[in-house]
PDB file of C-alpha atoms in Angstrom:
ATOM      1  CA  UNK A 153       0.000   0.000   0.000  1.00 47.00           C
ATOM      2  CA  UNK A 154       1.181   3.522  -0.765  1.00 52.00           C
ATOM      3  CA  UNK A 155       1.689   6.339   1.664  1.00 57.00           C
ATOM      4  CA  UNK A 156      -1.557   8.026   2.792  1.00 60.00           C
ATOM      5  CA  UNK A 157      -2.127  11.300   0.966  1.00 79.00           C
ATOM      6  CA  UNK A 158      -1.904  14.550   2.892  1.00 89.00           C
ATOM      7  CA  UNK A 159      -4.397  17.374   2.390  1.00 95.00           C
ATOM      8  CA  UNK A 160      -3.365  20.273   0.183  1.00 97.00           C
ATOM      9  CA  UNK A 161      -3.518  23.849   1.467  1.00 98.00           C
ATOM     10  CA  UNK A 162      -3.129  27.026  -0.584  1.00 98.00           C
ATOM     11  CA  UNK A 163      -2.074  30.240   1.151  1.00 98.00           C
ATOM     12  CA  UNK A 164      -3.431  33.182  -0.820  1.00 98.00           C
ATOM     13  CA  UNK A 165      -1.658  36.446   0.053  1.00 98.00           C
ATOM     14  CA  UNK A 166      -3.601  39.405  -1.316  1.00 98.00           C
ATOM     15  CA  UNK A 167      -1.871  42.749  -1.744  1.00 98.00           C
ATOM     16  CA  UNK A 168      -2.894  46.204  -2.905  1.00 97.00           C
ATOM     17  CA  UNK A 169      -0.185  48.853  -2.544  1.00 97.00           C
ATOM     18  CA  UNK A 170       1.067  47.254   0.694  1.00 95.00           C
ATOM     19  CA  UNK A 171       4.467  46.189  -0.579  1.00 95.00           C
ATOM     20  CA  UNK A 172       6.243  47.478   2.535  1.00 96.00           C
ATOM     21  CA  UNK A 173       4.649  44.613   4.502  1.00 97.00           C
ATOM     22  CA  UNK A 174       4.699  41.876   1.884  1.00 97.00           C
ATOM     23  CA  UNK A 175       8.058  40.319   2.771  1.00 97.00           C
ATOM     24  CA  UNK A 176       6.840  39.828   6.364  1.00 97.00           C
ATOM     25  CA  UNK A 177       3.625  38.166   5.247  1.00 98.00           C
ATOM     26  CA  UNK A 178       5.427  35.922   2.763  1.00 98.00           C
ATOM     27  CA  UNK A 179       8.066  35.026   5.344  1.00 98.00           C
ATOM     28  CA  UNK A 180       5.359  33.902   7.761  1.00 98.00           C
ATOM     29  CA  UNK A 181       3.734  31.786   5.022  1.00 98.00           C
ATOM     30  CA  UNK A 182       7.085  30.162   4.233  1.00 98.00           C
ATOM     31  CA  UNK A 183       7.630  29.431   7.927  1.00 98.00           C
ATOM     32  CA  UNK A 184       4.193  27.797   8.094  1.00 98.00           C
ATOM     33  CA  UNK A 185       4.958  25.803   4.949  1.00 98.00           C
ATOM     34  CA  UNK A 186       8.183  24.520   6.491  1.00 97.00           C
ATOM     35  CA  UNK A 187       6.516  23.689   9.818  1.00 97.00           C
ATOM     36  CA  UNK A 188       3.695  21.778   8.082  1.00 96.00           C
ATOM     37  CA  UNK A 189       5.716  19.477   5.793  1.00 93.00           C
ATOM     38  CA  UNK A 190       4.517  16.321   7.523  1.00 91.00           C
ATOM     39  CA  UNK A 191       0.931  17.556   7.819  1.00 93.00           C
ATOM     40  CA  UNK A 192      -0.070  19.037   4.471  1.00 93.00           C
ATOM     41  CA  UNK A 193       1.117  19.999   1.010  1.00 95.00           C
ATOM     42  CA  UNK A 194       1.261  23.788   1.248  1.00 97.00           C
ATOM     43  CA  UNK A 195       1.457  26.103  -1.769  1.00 97.00           C
ATOM     44  CA  UNK A 196       1.759  29.897  -1.684  1.00 98.00           C
ATOM     45  CA  UNK A 197       0.352  32.375  -4.183  1.00 98.00           C
ATOM     46  CA  UNK A 198       0.704  36.159  -4.006  1.00 98.00           C
ATOM     47  CA  UNK A 199      -2.304  37.788  -5.669  1.00 98.00           C
ATOM     48  CA  UNK A 200      -1.936  41.460  -6.584  1.00 98.00           C
ATOM     49  CA  UNK A 201      -5.072  43.587  -6.846  1.00 97.00           C
ATOM     50  CA  UNK A 202      -3.719  45.994  -9.459  1.00 97.00           C
ATOM     51  CA  UNK A 203      -1.130  47.730  -7.275  1.00 97.00           C
ATOM     52  CA  UNK A 204       0.240  51.017  -8.641  1.00 96.00           C
ATOM     53  CA  UNK A 205       2.563  52.111  -5.829  1.00 97.00           C
ATOM     54  CA  UNK A 206       6.186  51.923  -6.999  1.00 96.00           C
ATOM     55  CA  UNK A 207       7.520  50.094  -3.957  1.00 97.00           C
ATOM     56  CA  UNK A 208       4.804  47.448  -4.151  1.00 97.00           C
ATOM     57  CA  UNK A 209       5.344  46.894  -7.876  1.00 98.00           C
ATOM     58  CA  UNK A 210       9.099  46.567  -7.282  1.00 98.00           C
ATOM     59  CA  UNK A 211       8.579  44.036  -4.480  1.00 97.00           C
ATOM     60  CA  UNK A 212       6.205  41.972  -6.636  1.00 98.00           C
ATOM     61  CA  UNK A 213       8.699  41.942  -9.507  1.00 98.00           C
ATOM     62  CA  UNK A 214      11.519  40.904  -7.160  1.00 97.00           C
ATOM     63  CA  UNK A 215       9.442  38.070  -5.716  1.00 97.00           C
ATOM     64  CA  UNK A 216       8.509  36.835  -9.188  1.00 97.00           C
ATOM     65  CA  UNK A 217      12.197  36.796 -10.166  1.00 97.00           C
ATOM     66  CA  UNK A 218      12.895  34.704  -7.053  1.00 96.00           C
ATOM     67  CA  UNK A 219      10.386  32.114  -8.229  1.00 96.00           C
ATOM     68  CA  UNK A 220       7.485  33.064  -5.959  1.00 97.00           C
ATOM     69  CA  UNK A 221       4.112  32.502  -7.638  1.00 97.00           C
ATOM     70  CA  UNK A 222       2.734  36.000  -8.287  1.00 97.00           C
ATOM     71  CA  UNK A 223      -0.611  36.676  -9.966  1.00 97.00           C
ATOM     72  CA  UNK A 224      -0.997  40.226 -11.283  1.00 97.00           C
ATOM     73  CA  UNK A 225      -4.586  41.332 -11.856  1.00 97.00           C
ATOM     74  CA  UNK A 226      -6.505  44.495 -12.640  1.00 96.00           C
ATOM     75  CA  UNK A 227      -7.833  46.309  -9.574  1.00 96.00           C
ATOM     76  CA  UNK A 228     -11.237  44.776  -8.766  1.00 95.00           C
ATOM     77  CA  UNK A 229     -11.266  44.350  -4.990  1.00 95.00           C
ATOM     78  CA  UNK A 230     -10.356  41.613  -2.537  1.00 96.00           C
ATOM     79  CA  UNK A 231     -13.256  39.274  -3.314  1.00 97.00           C
ATOM     80  CA  UNK A 232     -12.526  39.199  -7.031  1.00 97.00           C
ATOM     81  CA  UNK A 233      -8.778  38.765  -6.507  1.00 97.00           C
ATOM     82  CA  UNK A 234      -9.243  35.868  -4.094  1.00 98.00           C
ATOM     83  CA  UNK A 235     -11.680  34.174  -6.450  1.00 98.00           C
ATOM     84  CA  UNK A 236      -9.267  34.504  -9.367  1.00 97.00           C
ATOM     85  CA  UNK A 237      -6.363  33.170  -7.292  1.00 97.00           C
ATOM     86  CA  UNK A 238      -8.388  30.214  -6.020  1.00 97.00           C
ATOM     87  CA  UNK A 239      -9.358  29.150  -9.529  1.00 95.00           C
ATOM     88  CA  UNK A 240      -5.630  28.743 -10.181  1.00 94.00           C
ATOM     89  CA  UNK A 241      -4.445  27.418  -6.814  1.00 92.00           C
ATOM     90  CA  UNK A 242      -7.071  24.734  -6.316  1.00 86.00           C
ATOM     91  CA  UNK A 243      -6.493  22.822  -3.069  1.00 95.00           C
ATOM     92  CA  UNK A 244      -8.429  20.966  -0.388  1.00 97.00           C
ATOM     93  CA  UNK A 245      -8.168  23.995   1.908  1.00 98.00           C
ATOM     94  CA  UNK A 246      -7.021  27.580   1.629  1.00 98.00           C
ATOM     95  CA  UNK A 247      -5.917  30.356   3.977  1.00 98.00           C
ATOM     96  CA  UNK A 248      -6.523  33.999   2.933  1.00 98.00           C
ATOM     97  CA  UNK A 249      -3.757  36.251   4.249  1.00 98.00           C
ATOM     98  CA  UNK A 250      -3.749  40.026   3.906  1.00 97.00           C
ATOM     99  CA  UNK A 251      -0.306  41.357   3.002  1.00 97.00           C
ATOM    100  CA  UNK A 252       0.001  43.334   6.257  1.00 96.00           C
ATOM    101  CA  UNK A 253      -0.658  40.359   8.564  1.00 98.00           C
ATOM    102  CA  UNK A 254       1.399  37.310   9.567  1.00 98.00           C
ATOM    103  CA  UNK A 255       0.593  33.631  10.006  1.00 98.00           C
ATOM    104  CA  UNK A 256       1.766  31.577  12.985  1.00 98.00           C
ATOM    105  CA  UNK A 257       3.798  28.461  12.061  1.00 98.00           C
ATOM    106  CA  UNK A 258       1.470  26.303  14.188  1.00 97.00           C
ATOM    107  CA  UNK A 259      -1.718  27.386  12.410  1.00 98.00           C
ATOM    108  CA  UNK A 260      -2.233  24.233  10.366  1.00 97.00           C
ATOM    109  CA  UNK A 261      -1.211  21.847  13.130  1.00 97.00           C
ATOM    110  CA  UNK A 262      -3.839  23.520  15.337  1.00 97.00           C
ATOM    111  CA  UNK A 263      -6.679  23.817  12.801  1.00 97.00           C
ATOM    112  CA  UNK A 264      -6.299  21.236  10.045  1.00 97.00           C
ATOM    113  CA  UNK A 265      -6.993  18.112  12.159  1.00 94.00           C
ATOM    114  CA  UNK A 266     -10.290  19.700  13.251  1.00 94.00           C
ATOM    115  CA  UNK A 267     -11.462  20.451   9.729  1.00 93.00           C
ATOM    116  CA  UNK A 268     -10.176  17.260   8.155  1.00 88.00           C
ATOM    117  CA  UNK A 269     -12.171  15.216  10.627  1.00 83.00           C
ATOM    118  CA  UNK A 270     -15.523  16.883   9.858  1.00 89.00           C
ATOM    119  CA  UNK A 271     -16.667  17.119   6.244  1.00 89.00           C
ATOM    120  CA  UNK A 272     -19.398  19.646   7.056  1.00 95.00           C
ATOM    121  CA  UNK A 273     -16.957  22.225   8.420  1.00 98.00           C
ATOM    122  CA  UNK A 274     -16.382  25.072   5.958  1.00 98.00           C
ATOM    123  CA  UNK A 275     -14.203  27.225   8.211  1.00 98.00           C
ATOM    124  CA  UNK A 276     -11.896  26.557  11.147  1.00 98.00           C
ATOM    125  CA  UNK A 277     -10.588  29.689  12.826  1.00 98.00           C
ATOM    126  CA  UNK A 278      -8.710  30.809  15.908  1.00 98.00           C
ATOM    127  CA  UNK A 279      -7.578  34.003  17.610  1.00 98.00           C
ATOM    128  CA  UNK A 280      -5.072  36.695  16.662  1.00 98.00           C
ATOM    129  CA  UNK A 281      -2.477  38.805  18.414  1.00 97.00           C
ATOM    130  CA  UNK A 282      -2.835  42.491  17.563  1.00 97.00           C
ATOM    131  CA  UNK A 283       0.287  44.514  16.809  1.00 95.00           C
ATOM    132  CA  UNK A 284       0.996  47.924  15.347  1.00 86.00           C
ATOM    133  CA  UNK A 285      -1.343  50.610  16.702  1.00 83.00           C
ATOM    134  CA  UNK A 286      -2.900  48.199  19.235  1.00 84.00           C
ATOM    135  CA  UNK A 287      -1.657  45.235  21.201  1.00 90.00           C
ATOM    136  CA  UNK A 288      -3.171  42.201  22.873  1.00 95.00           C
ATOM    137  CA  UNK A 289      -5.099  39.088  21.989  1.00 96.00           C
ATOM    138  CA  UNK A 290      -8.142  39.322  19.732  1.00 96.00           C
ATOM    139  CA  UNK A 291     -10.472  36.535  20.840  1.00 96.00           C
ATOM    140  CA  UNK A 292     -12.889  35.704  18.015  1.00 96.00           C
ATOM    141  CA  UNK A 293     -14.956  33.375  20.179  1.00 96.00           C
ATOM    142  CA  UNK A 294     -17.281  30.550  19.090  1.00 97.00           C
ATOM    143  CA  UNK A 295     -19.563  31.233  16.157  1.00 97.00           C
ATOM    144  CA  UNK A 296     -22.504  33.341  17.284  1.00 96.00           C
ATOM    145  CA  UNK A 297     -25.143  33.033  14.558  1.00 96.00           C
ATOM    146  CA  UNK A 298     -27.370  35.769  15.979  1.00 95.00           C
ATOM    147  CA  UNK A 299     -24.459  38.162  16.268  1.00 95.00           C
ATOM    148  CA  UNK A 300     -23.360  37.370  12.722  1.00 96.00           C
ATOM    149  CA  UNK A 301     -26.710  38.656  11.493  1.00 94.00           C
ATOM    150  CA  UNK A 302     -25.724  42.189  12.529  1.00 94.00           C
ATOM    151  CA  UNK A 303     -21.923  42.228  12.673  1.00 95.00           C
ATOM    152  CA  UNK A 304     -18.917  40.101  11.789  1.00 96.00           C
ATOM    153  CA  UNK A 305     -16.860  38.778  14.698  1.00 96.00           C
ATOM    154  CA  UNK A 306     -14.689  36.408  12.615  1.00 97.00           C
ATOM    155  CA  UNK A 307     -11.640  37.624  10.699  1.00 97.00           C
ATOM    156  CA  UNK A 308     -10.899  36.517   7.149  1.00 96.00           C
ATOM    157  CA  UNK A 309      -7.724  34.655   8.131  1.00 98.00           C
ATOM    158  CA  UNK A 310      -8.942  31.124   8.787  1.00 98.00           C
ATOM    159  CA  UNK A 311      -8.705  27.676   7.243  1.00 98.00           C
ATOM    160  CA  UNK A 312     -11.439  27.415   4.589  1.00 98.00           C
ATOM    161  CA  UNK A 313     -12.594  24.290   2.773  1.00 98.00           C
ATOM    162  CA  UNK A 314     -12.230  24.745  -0.977  1.00 97.00           C
ATOM    163  CA  UNK A 315     -15.309  22.680  -1.790  1.00 97.00           C
ATOM    164  CA  UNK A 316     -17.456  24.846   0.489  1.00 98.00           C
ATOM    165  CA  UNK A 317     -16.140  27.997  -1.223  1.00 98.00           C
ATOM    166  CA  UNK A 318     -17.055  26.478  -4.581  1.00 97.00           C
ATOM    167  CA  UNK A 319     -20.492  25.354  -3.367  1.00 97.00           C
ATOM    168  CA  UNK A 320     -21.485  28.932  -2.477  1.00 97.00           C
ATOM    169  CA  UNK A 321     -19.963  30.335  -5.700  1.00 96.00           C
ATOM    170  CA  UNK A 322     -16.994  31.993  -4.040  1.00 97.00           C
ATOM    171  CA  UNK A 323     -16.582  35.412  -2.527  1.00 98.00           C
ATOM    172  CA  UNK A 324     -18.908  38.253  -3.392  1.00 96.00           C
ATOM    173  CA  UNK A 325     -17.210  40.617  -5.818  1.00 95.00           C
ATOM    174  CA  UNK A 326     -19.583  43.510  -5.127  1.00 91.00           C
ATOM    175  CA  UNK A 327     -19.387  43.846  -1.317  1.00 90.00           C
ATOM    176  CA  UNK A 328     -16.070  45.643  -0.908  1.00 85.00           C
ATOM    177  CA  UNK A 329     -14.671  45.000   2.556  1.00 88.00           C
ATOM    178  CA  UNK A 330     -17.609  42.777   3.500  1.00 95.00           C
ATOM    179  CA  UNK A 331     -16.804  39.702   1.418  1.00 96.00           C
ATOM    180  CA  UNK A 332     -15.683  37.620   4.407  1.00 97.00           C
ATOM    181  CA  UNK A 333     -18.796  38.349   6.462  1.00 97.00           C
ATOM    182  CA  UNK A 334     -20.984  37.553   3.472  1.00 97.00           C
ATOM    183  CA  UNK A 335     -19.113  34.277   2.902  1.00 98.00           C
ATOM    184  CA  UNK A 336     -19.647  33.145   6.524  1.00 98.00           C
ATOM    185  CA  UNK A 337     -23.379  33.830   6.250  1.00 98.00           C
ATOM    186  CA  UNK A 338     -23.680  31.932   2.974  1.00 98.00           C
ATOM    187  CA  UNK A 339     -21.781  29.000   4.465  1.00 98.00           C
ATOM    188  CA  UNK A 340     -24.323  28.869   7.290  1.00 98.00           C
ATOM    189  CA  UNK A 341     -27.266  29.262   4.908  1.00 97.00           C
ATOM    190  CA  UNK A 342     -25.981  26.243   2.951  1.00 97.00           C
ATOM    191  CA  UNK A 343     -25.737  24.044   6.040  1.00 97.00           C
ATOM    192  CA  UNK A 344     -21.985  24.297   6.667  1.00 98.00           C
ATOM    193  CA  UNK A 345     -20.423  24.742  10.098  1.00 97.00           C
ATOM    194  CA  UNK A 346     -17.920  27.346  11.295  1.00 98.00           C
ATOM    195  CA  UNK A 347     -15.649  25.930  14.006  1.00 98.00           C
ATOM    196  CA  UNK A 348     -13.620  27.933  16.520  1.00 98.00           C
ATOM    197  CA  UNK A 349     -10.445  26.854  18.273  1.00 97.00           C
ATOM    198  CA  UNK A 350      -9.201  29.043  21.176  1.00 97.00           C
ATOM    199  CA  UNK A 351      -5.603  29.176  19.932  1.00 98.00           C
ATOM    200  CA  UNK A 352      -3.573  31.988  18.363  1.00 98.00           C
ATOM    201  CA  UNK A 353      -3.184  31.343  14.637  1.00 98.00           C
ATOM    202  CA  UNK A 354      -2.077  34.693  13.180  1.00 98.00           C
ATOM    203  CA  UNK A 355      -0.914  38.230  13.941  1.00 98.00           C
ATOM    204  CA  UNK A 356      -3.228  41.095  12.990  1.00 98.00           C
ATOM    205  CA  UNK A 357      -1.678  44.465  12.193  1.00 96.00           C
ATOM    206  CA  UNK A 358      -3.812  47.389  13.422  1.00 95.00           C
ATOM    207  CA  UNK A 359      -3.356  50.400  11.137  1.00 79.00           C
ATOM    208  CA  UNK A 360      -4.899  53.853  11.162  1.00 76.00           C
ATOM    209  CA  UNK A 361      -5.027  53.804   7.345  1.00 65.00           C
ATOM    210  CA  UNK A 362      -6.709  50.402   6.951  1.00 50.00           C
ATOM    211  CA  UNK A 363     -10.079  49.891   5.276  1.00 50.00           C
ATOM    212  CA  UNK A 364     -11.589  48.453   8.465  1.00 48.00           C
ATOM    213  CA  UNK A 365     -10.372  51.398  10.543  1.00 41.00           C
ATOM    214  CA  UNK A 366     -11.808  53.929   8.080  1.00 38.00           C
ATOM    215  CA  UNK A 367     -15.144  52.097   8.048  1.00 42.00           C
ATOM    216  CA  UNK A 368     -15.298  52.040  11.860  1.00 40.00           C
ATOM    217  CA  UNK A 369     -14.696  55.782  11.969  1.00 33.00           C
ATOM    218  CA  UNK A 370     -17.757  56.274   9.775  1.00 35.00           C
ATOM    219  CA  UNK A 371     -20.060  54.283  12.077  1.00 36.00           C
ATOM    220  CA  UNK A 372     -22.367  56.567  14.025  1.00 31.00           C
ATOM    221  CA  UNK A 373     -25.284  54.317  14.943  1.00 32.00           C
ATOM    222  CA  UNK A 374     -23.853  50.832  15.423  1.00 37.00           C
ATOM    223  CA  UNK A 375     -23.404  47.999  12.935  1.00 38.00           C
ATOM    224  CA  UNK A 376     -25.682  47.726   9.924  1.00 40.00           C
ATOM    225  CA  UNK A 377     -27.060  44.271   9.070  1.00 44.00           C
ATOM    226  CA  UNK A 378     -25.337  42.857   6.010  1.00 50.00           C
ATOM    227  CA  UNK A 379     -28.673  41.666   4.649  1.00 43.00           C
ATOM    228  CA  UNK A 380     -29.705  45.290   4.141  1.00 37.00           C
ATOM    229  CA  UNK A 381     -26.727  45.817   1.831  1.00 34.00           C
ATOM    230  CA  UNK A 382     -26.785  42.663  -0.233  1.00 38.00           C
ATOM    231  CA  UNK A 383     -28.957  44.191  -2.950  1.00 30.00           C
ATOM    232  CA  UNK A 384     -27.190  47.559  -2.984  1.00 29.00           C
TER     233      UNK A 384
END
């Protein structure tokens, strides 16, 4: 009998004019790849959302010359870029990583056994350590379906089953900045489970110029239900 096959995992690093952080993100993905050799076949793809900043373009070109898989796309938003990358980097599981964040080497050893043992699980996720403008542990907590109806308490950086992503037709390409929240809700609507593990799996950079920070500054009356925006 042959050796048992290991699951395949694709790490999709999305970048848009964040080249100053990209080496850190890629380094963390390479560390995870090295730490997971006996657990999974890990591939890494850098997906560029039409970056125009000189430093970012230079970093992407340098990485491509080094042999890193780099996908250059027109600027269409995170959902569209992830979908395009995933059609190329098909795997059993994937991990979306923003270019300004970092993965922990133990992420797959902590999360993959949970997901691999339950076919109905679409997402396995853990906690993060904040760094940058804030510090401390960000505890996502167990999936709260009622809370998810009005706000998202789960970050994008989790272990996601490829088949579940395909079943719900991928990320929304029209809900800029809300594509993760929308994906979690559609997973639940299609009978999939979201499973939480109380372990630190990545580092989350808090930035004053981030999309999430700018959106939070605009909130004046609390979170708006996603369902009210789905037809906008």
